[in-house]
Tab-separated table of C-alpha atoms and ligand atoms in Angstrom:
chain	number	residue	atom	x	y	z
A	21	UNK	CA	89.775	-41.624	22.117
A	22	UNK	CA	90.792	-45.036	20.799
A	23	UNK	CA	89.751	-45.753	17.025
A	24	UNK	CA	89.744	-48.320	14.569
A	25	UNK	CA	89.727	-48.081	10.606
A	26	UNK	CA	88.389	-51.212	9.116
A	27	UNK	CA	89.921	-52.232	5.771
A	28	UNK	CA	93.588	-52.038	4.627
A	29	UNK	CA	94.049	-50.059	0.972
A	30	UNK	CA	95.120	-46.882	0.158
A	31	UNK	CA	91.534	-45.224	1.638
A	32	UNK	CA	92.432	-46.089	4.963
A	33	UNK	CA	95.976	-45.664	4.717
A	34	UNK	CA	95.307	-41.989	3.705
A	35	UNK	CA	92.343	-42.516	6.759
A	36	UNK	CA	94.860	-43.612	9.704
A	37	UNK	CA	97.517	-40.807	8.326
A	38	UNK	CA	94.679	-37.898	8.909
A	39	UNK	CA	93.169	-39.225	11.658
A	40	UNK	CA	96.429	-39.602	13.897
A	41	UNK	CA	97.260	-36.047	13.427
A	42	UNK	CA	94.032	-35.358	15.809
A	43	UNK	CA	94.103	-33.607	19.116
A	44	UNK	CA	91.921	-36.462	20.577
A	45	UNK	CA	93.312	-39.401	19.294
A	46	UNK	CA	95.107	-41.713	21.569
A	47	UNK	CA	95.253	-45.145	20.044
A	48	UNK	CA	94.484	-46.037	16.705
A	49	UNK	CA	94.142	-49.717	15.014
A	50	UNK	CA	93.491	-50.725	11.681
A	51	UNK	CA	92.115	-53.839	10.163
A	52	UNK	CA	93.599	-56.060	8.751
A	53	UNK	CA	95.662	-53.066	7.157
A	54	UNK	CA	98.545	-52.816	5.615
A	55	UNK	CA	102.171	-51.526	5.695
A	56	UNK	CA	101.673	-48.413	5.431
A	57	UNK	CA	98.917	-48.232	8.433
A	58	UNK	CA	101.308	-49.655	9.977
A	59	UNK	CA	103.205	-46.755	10.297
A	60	UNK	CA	100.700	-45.140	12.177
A	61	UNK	CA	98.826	-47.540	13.758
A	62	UNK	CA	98.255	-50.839	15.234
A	63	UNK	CA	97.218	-53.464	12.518
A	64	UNK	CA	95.308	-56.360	13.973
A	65	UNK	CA	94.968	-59.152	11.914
A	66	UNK	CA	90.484	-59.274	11.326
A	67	UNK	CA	89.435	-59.517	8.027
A	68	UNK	CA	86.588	-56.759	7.434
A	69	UNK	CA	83.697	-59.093	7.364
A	70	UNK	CA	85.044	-60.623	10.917
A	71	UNK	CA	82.428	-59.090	13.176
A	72	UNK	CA	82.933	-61.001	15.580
A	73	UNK	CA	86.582	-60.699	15.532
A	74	UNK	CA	86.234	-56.924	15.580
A	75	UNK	CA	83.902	-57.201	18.626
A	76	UNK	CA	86.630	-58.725	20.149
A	77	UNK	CA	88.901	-56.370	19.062
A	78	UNK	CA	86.944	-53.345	20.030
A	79	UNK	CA	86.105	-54.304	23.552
A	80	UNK	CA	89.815	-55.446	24.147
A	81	UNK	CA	90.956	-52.033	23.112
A	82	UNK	CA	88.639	-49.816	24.560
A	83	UNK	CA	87.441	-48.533	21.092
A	84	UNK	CA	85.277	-45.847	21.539
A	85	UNK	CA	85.229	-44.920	17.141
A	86	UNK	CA	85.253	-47.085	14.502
A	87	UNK	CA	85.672	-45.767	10.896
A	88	UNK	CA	84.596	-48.247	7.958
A	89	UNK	CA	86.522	-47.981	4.687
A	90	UNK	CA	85.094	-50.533	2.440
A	91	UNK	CA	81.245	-51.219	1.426
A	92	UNK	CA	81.039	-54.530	2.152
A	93	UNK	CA	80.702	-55.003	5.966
A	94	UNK	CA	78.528	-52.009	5.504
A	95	UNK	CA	76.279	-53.902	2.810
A	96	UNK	CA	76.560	-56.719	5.391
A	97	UNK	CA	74.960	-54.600	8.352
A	98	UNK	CA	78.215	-54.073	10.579
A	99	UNK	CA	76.796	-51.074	11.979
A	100	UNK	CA	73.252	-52.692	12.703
A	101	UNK	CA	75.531	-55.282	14.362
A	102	UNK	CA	77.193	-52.697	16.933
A	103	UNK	CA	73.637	-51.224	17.510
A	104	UNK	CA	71.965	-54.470	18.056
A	105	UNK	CA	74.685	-55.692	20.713
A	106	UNK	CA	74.734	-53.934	23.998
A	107	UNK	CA	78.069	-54.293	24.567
A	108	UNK	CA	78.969	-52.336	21.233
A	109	UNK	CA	76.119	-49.713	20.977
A	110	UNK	CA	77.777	-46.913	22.550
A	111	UNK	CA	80.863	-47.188	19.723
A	112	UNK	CA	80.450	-44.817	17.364
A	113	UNK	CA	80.567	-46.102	13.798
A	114	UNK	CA	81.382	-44.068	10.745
A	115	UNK	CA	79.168	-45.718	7.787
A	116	UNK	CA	75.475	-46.331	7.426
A	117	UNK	CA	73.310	-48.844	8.626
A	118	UNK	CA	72.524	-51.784	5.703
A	119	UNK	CA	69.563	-50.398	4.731
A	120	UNK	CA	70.950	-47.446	3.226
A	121	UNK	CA	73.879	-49.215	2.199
A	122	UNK	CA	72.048	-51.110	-0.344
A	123	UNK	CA	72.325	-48.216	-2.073
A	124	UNK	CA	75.815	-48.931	-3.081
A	125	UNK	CA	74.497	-53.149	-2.667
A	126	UNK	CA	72.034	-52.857	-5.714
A	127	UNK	CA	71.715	-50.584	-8.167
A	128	UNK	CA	67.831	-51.091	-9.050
A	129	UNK	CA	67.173	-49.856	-5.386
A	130	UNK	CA	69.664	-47.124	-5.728
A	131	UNK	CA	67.922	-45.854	-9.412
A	132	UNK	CA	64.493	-46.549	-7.491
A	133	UNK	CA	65.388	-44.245	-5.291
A	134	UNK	CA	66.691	-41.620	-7.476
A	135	UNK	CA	63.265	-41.923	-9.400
A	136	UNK	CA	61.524	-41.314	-6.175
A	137	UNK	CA	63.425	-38.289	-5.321
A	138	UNK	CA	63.570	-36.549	-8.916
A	139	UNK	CA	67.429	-37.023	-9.226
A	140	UNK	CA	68.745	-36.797	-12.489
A	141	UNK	CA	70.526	-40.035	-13.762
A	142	UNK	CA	70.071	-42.779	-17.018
A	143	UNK	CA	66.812	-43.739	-17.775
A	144	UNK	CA	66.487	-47.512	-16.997
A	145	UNK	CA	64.617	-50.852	-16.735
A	146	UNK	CA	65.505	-53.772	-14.399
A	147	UNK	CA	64.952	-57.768	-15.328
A	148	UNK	CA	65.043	-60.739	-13.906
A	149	UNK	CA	65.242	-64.375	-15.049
A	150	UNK	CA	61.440	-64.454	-15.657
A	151	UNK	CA	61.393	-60.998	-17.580
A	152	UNK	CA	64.264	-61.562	-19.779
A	153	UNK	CA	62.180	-61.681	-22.955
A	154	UNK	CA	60.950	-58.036	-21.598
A	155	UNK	CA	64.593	-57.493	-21.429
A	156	UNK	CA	65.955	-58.929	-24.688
A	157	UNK	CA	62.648	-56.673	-26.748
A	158	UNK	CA	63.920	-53.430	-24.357
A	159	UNK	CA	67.130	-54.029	-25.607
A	160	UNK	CA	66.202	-54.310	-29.096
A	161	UNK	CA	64.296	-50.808	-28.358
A	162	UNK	CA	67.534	-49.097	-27.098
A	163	UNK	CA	69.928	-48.193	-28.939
A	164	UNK	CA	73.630	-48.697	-28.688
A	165	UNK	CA	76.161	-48.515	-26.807
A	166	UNK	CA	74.048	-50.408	-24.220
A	167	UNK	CA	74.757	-50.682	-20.653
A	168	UNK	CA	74.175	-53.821	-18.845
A	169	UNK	CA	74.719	-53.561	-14.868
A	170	UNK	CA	74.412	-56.331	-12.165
A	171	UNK	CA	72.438	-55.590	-9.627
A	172	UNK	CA	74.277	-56.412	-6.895
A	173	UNK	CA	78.261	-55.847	-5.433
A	174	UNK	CA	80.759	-57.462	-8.074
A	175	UNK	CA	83.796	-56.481	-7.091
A	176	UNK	CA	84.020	-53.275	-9.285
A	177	UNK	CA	83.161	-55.675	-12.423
A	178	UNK	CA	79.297	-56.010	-12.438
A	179	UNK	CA	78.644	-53.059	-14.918
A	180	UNK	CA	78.934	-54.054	-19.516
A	181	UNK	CA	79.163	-51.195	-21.491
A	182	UNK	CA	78.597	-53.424	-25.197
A	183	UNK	CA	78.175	-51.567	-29.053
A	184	UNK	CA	75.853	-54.360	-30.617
A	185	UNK	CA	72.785	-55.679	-29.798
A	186	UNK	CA	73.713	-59.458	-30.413
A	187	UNK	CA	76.189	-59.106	-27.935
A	188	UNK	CA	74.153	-57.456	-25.235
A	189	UNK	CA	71.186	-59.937	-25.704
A	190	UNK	CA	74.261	-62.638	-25.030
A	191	UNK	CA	75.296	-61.151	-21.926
A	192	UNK	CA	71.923	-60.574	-20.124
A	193	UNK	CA	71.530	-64.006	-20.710
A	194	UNK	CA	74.722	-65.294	-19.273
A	195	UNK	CA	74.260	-62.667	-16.578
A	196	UNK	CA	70.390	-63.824	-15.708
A	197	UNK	CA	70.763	-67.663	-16.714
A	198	UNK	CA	74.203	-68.462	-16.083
A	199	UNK	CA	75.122	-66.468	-12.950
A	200	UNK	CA	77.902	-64.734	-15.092
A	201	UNK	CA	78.380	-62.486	-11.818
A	202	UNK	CA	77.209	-65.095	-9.442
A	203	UNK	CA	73.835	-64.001	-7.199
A	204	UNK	CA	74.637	-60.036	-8.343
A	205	UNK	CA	73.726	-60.852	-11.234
A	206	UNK	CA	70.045	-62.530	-10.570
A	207	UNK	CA	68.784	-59.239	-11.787
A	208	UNK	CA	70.020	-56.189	-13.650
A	209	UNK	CA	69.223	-53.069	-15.075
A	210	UNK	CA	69.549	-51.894	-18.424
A	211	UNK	CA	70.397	-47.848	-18.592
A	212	UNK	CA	70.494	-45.312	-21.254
A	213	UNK	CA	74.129	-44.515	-22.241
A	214	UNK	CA	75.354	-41.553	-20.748
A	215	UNK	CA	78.071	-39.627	-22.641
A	216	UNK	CA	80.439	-36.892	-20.969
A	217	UNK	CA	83.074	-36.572	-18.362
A	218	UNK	CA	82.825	-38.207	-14.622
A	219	UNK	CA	83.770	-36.944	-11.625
A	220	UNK	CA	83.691	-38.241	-8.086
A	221	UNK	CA	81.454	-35.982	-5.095
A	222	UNK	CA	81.974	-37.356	-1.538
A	223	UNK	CA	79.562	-35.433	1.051
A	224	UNK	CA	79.439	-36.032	4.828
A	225	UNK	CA	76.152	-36.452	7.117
A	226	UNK	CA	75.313	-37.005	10.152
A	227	UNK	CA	71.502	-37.965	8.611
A	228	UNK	CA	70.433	-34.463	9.036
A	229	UNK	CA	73.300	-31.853	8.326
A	230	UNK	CA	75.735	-32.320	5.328
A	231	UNK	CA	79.096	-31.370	4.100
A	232	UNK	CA	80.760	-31.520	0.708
A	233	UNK	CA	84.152	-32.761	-0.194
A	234	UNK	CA	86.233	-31.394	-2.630
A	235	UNK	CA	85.329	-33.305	-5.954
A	236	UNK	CA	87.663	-35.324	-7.403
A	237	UNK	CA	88.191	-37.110	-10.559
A	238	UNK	CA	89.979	-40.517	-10.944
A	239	UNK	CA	91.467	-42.173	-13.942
A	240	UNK	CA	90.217	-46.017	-14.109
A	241	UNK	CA	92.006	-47.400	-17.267
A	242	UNK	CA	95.203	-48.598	-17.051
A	243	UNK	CA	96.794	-47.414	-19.943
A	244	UNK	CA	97.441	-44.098	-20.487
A	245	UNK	CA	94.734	-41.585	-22.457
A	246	UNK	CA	92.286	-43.969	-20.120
A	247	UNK	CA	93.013	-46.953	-22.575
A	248	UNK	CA	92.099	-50.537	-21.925
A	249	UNK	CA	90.603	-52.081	-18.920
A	250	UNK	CA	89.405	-50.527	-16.064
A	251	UNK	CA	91.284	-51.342	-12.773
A	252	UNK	CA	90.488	-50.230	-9.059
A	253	UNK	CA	91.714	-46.553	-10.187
A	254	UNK	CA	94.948	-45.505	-11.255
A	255	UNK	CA	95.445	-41.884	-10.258
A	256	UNK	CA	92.862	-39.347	-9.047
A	257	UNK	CA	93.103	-34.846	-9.032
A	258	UNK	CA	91.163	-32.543	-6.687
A	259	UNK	CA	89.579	-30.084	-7.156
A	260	UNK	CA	88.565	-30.938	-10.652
A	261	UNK	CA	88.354	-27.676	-13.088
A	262	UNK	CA	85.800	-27.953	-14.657
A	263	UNK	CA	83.659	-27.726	-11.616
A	264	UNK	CA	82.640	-24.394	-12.430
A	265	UNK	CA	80.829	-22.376	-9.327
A	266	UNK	CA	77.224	-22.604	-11.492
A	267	UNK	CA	78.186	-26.493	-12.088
A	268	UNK	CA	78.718	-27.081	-8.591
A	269	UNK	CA	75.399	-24.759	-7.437
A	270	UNK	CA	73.635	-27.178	-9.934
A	271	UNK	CA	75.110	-30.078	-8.258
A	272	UNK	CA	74.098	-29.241	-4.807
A	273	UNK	CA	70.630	-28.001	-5.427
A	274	UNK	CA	69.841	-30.856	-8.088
A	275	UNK	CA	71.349	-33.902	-6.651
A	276	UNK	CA	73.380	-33.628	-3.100
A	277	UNK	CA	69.957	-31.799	-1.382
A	278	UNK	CA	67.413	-34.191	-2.564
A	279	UNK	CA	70.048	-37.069	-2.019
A	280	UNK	CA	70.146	-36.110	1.610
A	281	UNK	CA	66.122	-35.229	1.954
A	282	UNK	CA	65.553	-38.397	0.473
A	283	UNK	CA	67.640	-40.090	3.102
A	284	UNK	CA	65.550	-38.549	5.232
A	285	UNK	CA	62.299	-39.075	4.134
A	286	UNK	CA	62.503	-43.034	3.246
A	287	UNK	CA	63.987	-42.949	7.251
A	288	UNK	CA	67.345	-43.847	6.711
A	289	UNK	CA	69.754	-43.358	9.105
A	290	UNK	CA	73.214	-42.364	7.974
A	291	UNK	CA	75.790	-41.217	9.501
A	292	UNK	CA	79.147	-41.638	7.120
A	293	UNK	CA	80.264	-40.573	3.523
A	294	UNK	CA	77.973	-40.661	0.314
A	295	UNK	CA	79.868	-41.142	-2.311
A	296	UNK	CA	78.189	-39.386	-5.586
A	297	UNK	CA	79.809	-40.871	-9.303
A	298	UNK	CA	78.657	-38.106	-11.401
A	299	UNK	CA	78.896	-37.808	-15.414
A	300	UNK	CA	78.474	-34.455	-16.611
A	301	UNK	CA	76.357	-34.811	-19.719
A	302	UNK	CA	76.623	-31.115	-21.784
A	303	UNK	CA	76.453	-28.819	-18.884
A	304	UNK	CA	73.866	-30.609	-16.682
A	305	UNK	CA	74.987	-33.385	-13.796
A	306	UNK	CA	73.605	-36.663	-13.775
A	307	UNK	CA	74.092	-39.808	-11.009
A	308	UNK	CA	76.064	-42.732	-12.788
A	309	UNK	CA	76.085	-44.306	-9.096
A	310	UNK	CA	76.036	-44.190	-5.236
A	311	UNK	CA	78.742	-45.770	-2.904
A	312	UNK	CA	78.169	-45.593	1.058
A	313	UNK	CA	81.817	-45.122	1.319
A	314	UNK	CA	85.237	-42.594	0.091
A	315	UNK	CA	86.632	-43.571	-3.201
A	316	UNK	CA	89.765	-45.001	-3.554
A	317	UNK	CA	91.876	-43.360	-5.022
A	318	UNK	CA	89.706	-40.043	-4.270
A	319	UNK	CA	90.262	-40.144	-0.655
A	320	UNK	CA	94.116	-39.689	-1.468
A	321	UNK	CA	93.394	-36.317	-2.634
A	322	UNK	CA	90.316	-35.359	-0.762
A	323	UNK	CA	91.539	-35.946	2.859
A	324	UNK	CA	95.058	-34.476	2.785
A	325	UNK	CA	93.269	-31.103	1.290
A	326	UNK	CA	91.200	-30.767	4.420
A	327	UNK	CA	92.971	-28.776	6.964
A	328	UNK	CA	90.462	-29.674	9.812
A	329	UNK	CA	91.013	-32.269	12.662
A	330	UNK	CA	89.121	-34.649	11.145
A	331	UNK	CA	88.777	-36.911	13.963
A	332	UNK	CA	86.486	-33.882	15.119
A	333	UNK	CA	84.486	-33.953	12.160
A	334	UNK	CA	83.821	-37.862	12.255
A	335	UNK	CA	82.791	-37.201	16.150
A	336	UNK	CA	80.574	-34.548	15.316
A	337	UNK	CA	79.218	-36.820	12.263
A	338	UNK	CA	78.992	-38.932	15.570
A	339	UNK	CA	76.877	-36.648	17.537
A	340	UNK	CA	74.990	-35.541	14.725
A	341	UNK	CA	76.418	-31.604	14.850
A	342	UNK	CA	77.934	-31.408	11.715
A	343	UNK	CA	75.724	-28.781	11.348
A	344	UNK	CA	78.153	-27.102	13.716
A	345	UNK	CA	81.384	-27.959	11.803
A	346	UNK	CA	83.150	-25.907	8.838
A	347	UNK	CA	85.112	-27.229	6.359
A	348	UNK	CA	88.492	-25.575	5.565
A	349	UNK	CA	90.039	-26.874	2.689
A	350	UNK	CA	93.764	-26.382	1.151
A	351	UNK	CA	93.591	-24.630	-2.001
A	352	UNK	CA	96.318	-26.283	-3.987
A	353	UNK	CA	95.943	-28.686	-6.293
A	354	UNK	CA	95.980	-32.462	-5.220
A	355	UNK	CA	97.410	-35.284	-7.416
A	356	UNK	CA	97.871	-38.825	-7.008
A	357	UNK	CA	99.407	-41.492	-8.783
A	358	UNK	CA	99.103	-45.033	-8.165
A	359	UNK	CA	101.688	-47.339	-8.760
A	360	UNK	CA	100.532	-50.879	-9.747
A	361	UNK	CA	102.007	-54.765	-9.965
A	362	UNK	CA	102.913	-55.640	-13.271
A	363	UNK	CA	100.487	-57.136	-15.250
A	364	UNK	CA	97.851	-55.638	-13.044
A	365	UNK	CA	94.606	-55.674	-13.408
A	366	UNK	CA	95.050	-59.168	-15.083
A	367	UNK	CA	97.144	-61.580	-13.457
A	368	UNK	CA	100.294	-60.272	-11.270
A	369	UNK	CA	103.006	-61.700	-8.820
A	370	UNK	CA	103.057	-60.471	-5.161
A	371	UNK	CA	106.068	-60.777	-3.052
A	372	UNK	CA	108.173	-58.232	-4.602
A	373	UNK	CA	110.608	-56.105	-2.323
A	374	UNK	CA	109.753	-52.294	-2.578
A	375	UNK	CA	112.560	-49.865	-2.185
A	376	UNK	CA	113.107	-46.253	-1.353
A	377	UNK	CA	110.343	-46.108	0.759
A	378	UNK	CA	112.815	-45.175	3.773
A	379	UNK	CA	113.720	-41.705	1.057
A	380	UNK	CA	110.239	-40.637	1.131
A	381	UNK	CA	109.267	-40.464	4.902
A	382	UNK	CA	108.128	-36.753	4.632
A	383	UNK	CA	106.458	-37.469	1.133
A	384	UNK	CA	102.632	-39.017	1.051
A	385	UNK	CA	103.395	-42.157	-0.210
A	386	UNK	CA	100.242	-44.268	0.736
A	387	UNK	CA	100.134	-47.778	0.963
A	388	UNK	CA	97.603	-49.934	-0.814
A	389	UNK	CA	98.737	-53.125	-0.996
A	390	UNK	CA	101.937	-53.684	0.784
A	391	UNK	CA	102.725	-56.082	3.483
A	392	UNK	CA	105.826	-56.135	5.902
A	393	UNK	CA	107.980	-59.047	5.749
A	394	UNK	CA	110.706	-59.170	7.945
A	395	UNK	CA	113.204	-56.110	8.002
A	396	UNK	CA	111.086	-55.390	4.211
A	397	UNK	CA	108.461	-54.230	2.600
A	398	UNK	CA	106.618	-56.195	-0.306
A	399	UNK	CA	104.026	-55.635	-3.056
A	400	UNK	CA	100.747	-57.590	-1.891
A	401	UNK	CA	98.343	-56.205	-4.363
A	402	UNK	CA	97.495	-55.094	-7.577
A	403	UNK	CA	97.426	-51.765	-6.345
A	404	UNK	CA	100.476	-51.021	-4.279
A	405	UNK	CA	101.310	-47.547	-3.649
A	406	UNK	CA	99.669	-44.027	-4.115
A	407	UNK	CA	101.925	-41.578	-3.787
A	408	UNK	CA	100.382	-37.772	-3.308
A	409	UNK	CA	101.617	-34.605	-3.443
A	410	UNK	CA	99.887	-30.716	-3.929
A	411	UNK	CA	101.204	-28.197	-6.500
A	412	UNK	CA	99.809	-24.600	-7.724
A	413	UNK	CA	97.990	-26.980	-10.559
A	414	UNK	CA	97.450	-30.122	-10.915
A	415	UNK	CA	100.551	-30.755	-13.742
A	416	UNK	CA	102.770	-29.367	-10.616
A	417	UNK	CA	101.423	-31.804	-8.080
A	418	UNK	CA	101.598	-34.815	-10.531
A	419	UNK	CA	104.989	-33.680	-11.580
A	420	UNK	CA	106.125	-33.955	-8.034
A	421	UNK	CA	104.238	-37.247	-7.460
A	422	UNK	CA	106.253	-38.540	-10.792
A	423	UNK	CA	109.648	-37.301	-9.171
A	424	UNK	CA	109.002	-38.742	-5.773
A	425	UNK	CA	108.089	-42.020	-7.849
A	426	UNK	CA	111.172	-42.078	-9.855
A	427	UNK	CA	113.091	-43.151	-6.618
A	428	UNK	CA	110.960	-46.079	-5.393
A	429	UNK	CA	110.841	-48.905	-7.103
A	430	UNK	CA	109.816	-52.913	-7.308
A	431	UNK	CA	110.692	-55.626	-9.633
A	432	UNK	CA	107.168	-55.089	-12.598
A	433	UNK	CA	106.262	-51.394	-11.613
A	434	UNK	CA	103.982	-49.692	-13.592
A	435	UNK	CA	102.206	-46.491	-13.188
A	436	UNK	CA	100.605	-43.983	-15.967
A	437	UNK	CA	102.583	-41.310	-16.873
A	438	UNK	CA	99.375	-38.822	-18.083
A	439	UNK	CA	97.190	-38.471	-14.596
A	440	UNK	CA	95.556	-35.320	-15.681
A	441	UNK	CA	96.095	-35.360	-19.237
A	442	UNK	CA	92.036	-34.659	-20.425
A	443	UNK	CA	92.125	-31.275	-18.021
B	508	AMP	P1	79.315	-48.065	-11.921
B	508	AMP	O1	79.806	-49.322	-11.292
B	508	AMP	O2	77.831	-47.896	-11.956
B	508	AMP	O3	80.064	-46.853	-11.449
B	508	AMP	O4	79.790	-48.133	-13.450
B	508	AMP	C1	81.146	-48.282	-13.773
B	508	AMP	C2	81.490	-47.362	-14.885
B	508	AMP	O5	80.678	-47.634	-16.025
B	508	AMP	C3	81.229	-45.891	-14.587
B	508	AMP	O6	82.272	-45.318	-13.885
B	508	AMP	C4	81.077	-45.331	-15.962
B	508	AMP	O7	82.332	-45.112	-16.554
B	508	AMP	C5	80.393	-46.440	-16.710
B	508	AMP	N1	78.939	-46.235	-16.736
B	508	AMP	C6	78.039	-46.677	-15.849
B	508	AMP	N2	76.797	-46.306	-16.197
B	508	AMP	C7	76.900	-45.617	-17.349
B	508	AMP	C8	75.953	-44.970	-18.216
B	508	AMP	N3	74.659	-44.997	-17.958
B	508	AMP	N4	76.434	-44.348	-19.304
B	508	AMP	C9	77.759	-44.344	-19.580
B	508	AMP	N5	78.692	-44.937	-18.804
B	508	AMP	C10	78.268	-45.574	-17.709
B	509	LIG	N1	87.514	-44.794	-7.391
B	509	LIG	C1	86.230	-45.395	-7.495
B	509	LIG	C2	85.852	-46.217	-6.342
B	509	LIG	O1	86.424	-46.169	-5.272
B	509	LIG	O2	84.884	-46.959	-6.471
């Protein structure tokens, strides 16, 4: 079958790589992507939100599959859009319709719907412009460090963690008053602080059957011992240790059954990943988030450990038979580390030549944001590379991402030298 990957990071990268090792597939495309689904696949120039473009795309090409990366053309309906349109409904899409999207699209319907289903995560309020006095006395009845979150989808930034009260009074005001988030930020909810240790669970449904990932953990900060600010993700392990057997039991009966019933019984279709952002607060797991989507850089790790074809598994997700499919997972460790644009996540140049590449060709260097310009690669991103490899533990597989790493290079590199340091 012909398929298409929307989106053009390291995610779908890793996504094209896996998916063109299948039996069944013949053609694959990716859009826009990047250089490194370029390798193997078509890239077609659409931008993700292009539905019309990819309608275009898909009838042109005879795509019978197409496999969404990112959450926003699922938070903008793009599967509603191939159901609604004759010509498209037969095309299987991997990612759910908006409705159950918007649990990644707002985070008061997400915690809503965690209340309504009895899974554990941060007590919480949400406010509006007209309740903010409700909010400002809340606040003053919290206590600190309080966590401010925009409701809606702001580009990773939307979410305040702040130690004094004068200063999270300030910020709900600028986030309800002054747009400081834009229309994400028309309402937001206010949530208990949550301290422990996060870790990323990505399961796979068809809306009735489910399958879970190997977890993951990624490192956000960008400095090393997860030091100042957060960025898009900077590294990421699987399996994560201290995912005990009893931890993970507690997991899957606590949150990833009821998260899956509850799908169910609010009638919401989904076929696609749900991606869990767990905190594990003393020994019991709580929900910090949902996404509708992989993690990236998660799915660096996660994908190359499964051993199935996993063009399979996304038609059976299709078909709604996972219930027939078995996961078989590798069971060395996998590391990634992502190397970034200097000066990333604040300002950074693009444009720089990347070399060494041509060393690595059996090595899984994924591409995040590279472009191909003329005879050469260049950076095009704040992320640019993440560069994976397994070992017996995870200081083995970082070690070999590190040495792999030490032979590419472009003018401002910077990666962290501790991915896995806290394990
Ligand atoms: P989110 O966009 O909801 O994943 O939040 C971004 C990050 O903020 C999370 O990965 C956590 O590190 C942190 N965070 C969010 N909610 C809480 C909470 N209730 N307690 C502590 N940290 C939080
Ligand atoms: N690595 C976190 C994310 O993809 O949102």
């Amino acid at each position: 079958m012909n398929v298409l990957v929307i989106g053009g990071g390291g995610r779908e990268h890793t996504l094209c790589w896996k998916i063109k090792q299948s039996k069944d597939c013949n053609q694959l495309f990716a859009a826009p992507g990047n250089a490194g689904t370029a390798l193997c696949a078509t890239n077609l120039p659409i931008e993700v939100n292009d539905f019309e473009g990819i309608k275009n795309a898909v009838l042109t090409n005879s795509i019978q599959m197409v496999v969404v990366g990112p959450e926003d053309p699922l938070v903008n309906g793009i599967h509603d859009f191939f159901l609604n349109d004759p010509q498209l409904s037969s095309v299987g899409v991997i990612g759910p319709q908006k409705e159950a999207a918007t649990l990644e699209g707002s985070k008061a319907y997400a915690k809503e719907f965690m209340m309504r289903h009895n899974i554990p995560t941060a007590a919480y309020a949400e406010f509006t412009s007209e309740t903010i006095t409700e909010g400002e006395v809340f606040l003053e009845q919290s206590n600190s460090p309080y966590v401010l979150k925009a409701d809606g989808l702001a580009a990773g930034k939307g979410v305040l963690i702040i130690e004094d009260l004068a200063t999270a009074k300030k910020e709900l005001r600028e986030m309800l008053l002054e747009s400081k988030f834009g229309a994400a930020s028309s309402k937001v909810v206010i949530e208990e602080f949550l301290a422990g240790i996060e870790l990323s669970c990505f399961v796979l449904t068809d809306g009735t059957s489910y399958l879970t990932l190997p977890m993951a953990k990624d490192y956000k900060r960008i400095g090393e011992g997860d030091t100042g600010l957060n960025t898009g993700g900077m590294g990421a392990i699987s399996p994560v240790p201290f995912v005990t057997k009893e931890f993970k039991d507690k997991i899957e009966t606590q949150i990833i059954k009821p998260t899956i019933e509850g799908l169910k019984k609010d009638r919401l279709p989904y076929k696609g990943f749900v991606f869990i952002g767990l905190i594990k607060v003393g020994n019991e797991p709580k929900v910090i988030e949902y996404n509708v989507r992989l993690g990236d850089p998660e799915t660096e790790v996660v994908i190359p450990r499964i051993k199935n074809d996993f063009l399979a598994v996304l038609q059976a997700i299709n078909d709604e038979r996972l219930n027939e499919v078995e996961l078989e997972i590798d069971s060395a460790v996998a590391a990634t580390v992502v190397a970034v644009s200097g000066g990333y996540p604040e300002g950074y140049e693009k444009g720089k030549i990347i070399t060494g590449l041509e060393l690595h060709k059996e090595k899984m260097v994924f591409h995040a944001g590279t472009k191909q310009k003329g005879t050469s690669i260049e950076t095009s991103g704040g992320r640019v590379l993440a560069v994976t490899s397994f070992g017996k533990d995870h200081r083995h597989a970082v070690k070999e991402s590190y040495e792999t790493l030490s032979k590419i290079d472009f003018q401002g590199i910077n990666y962290r030298k501790d991915i896995g340091f806290d394990l």
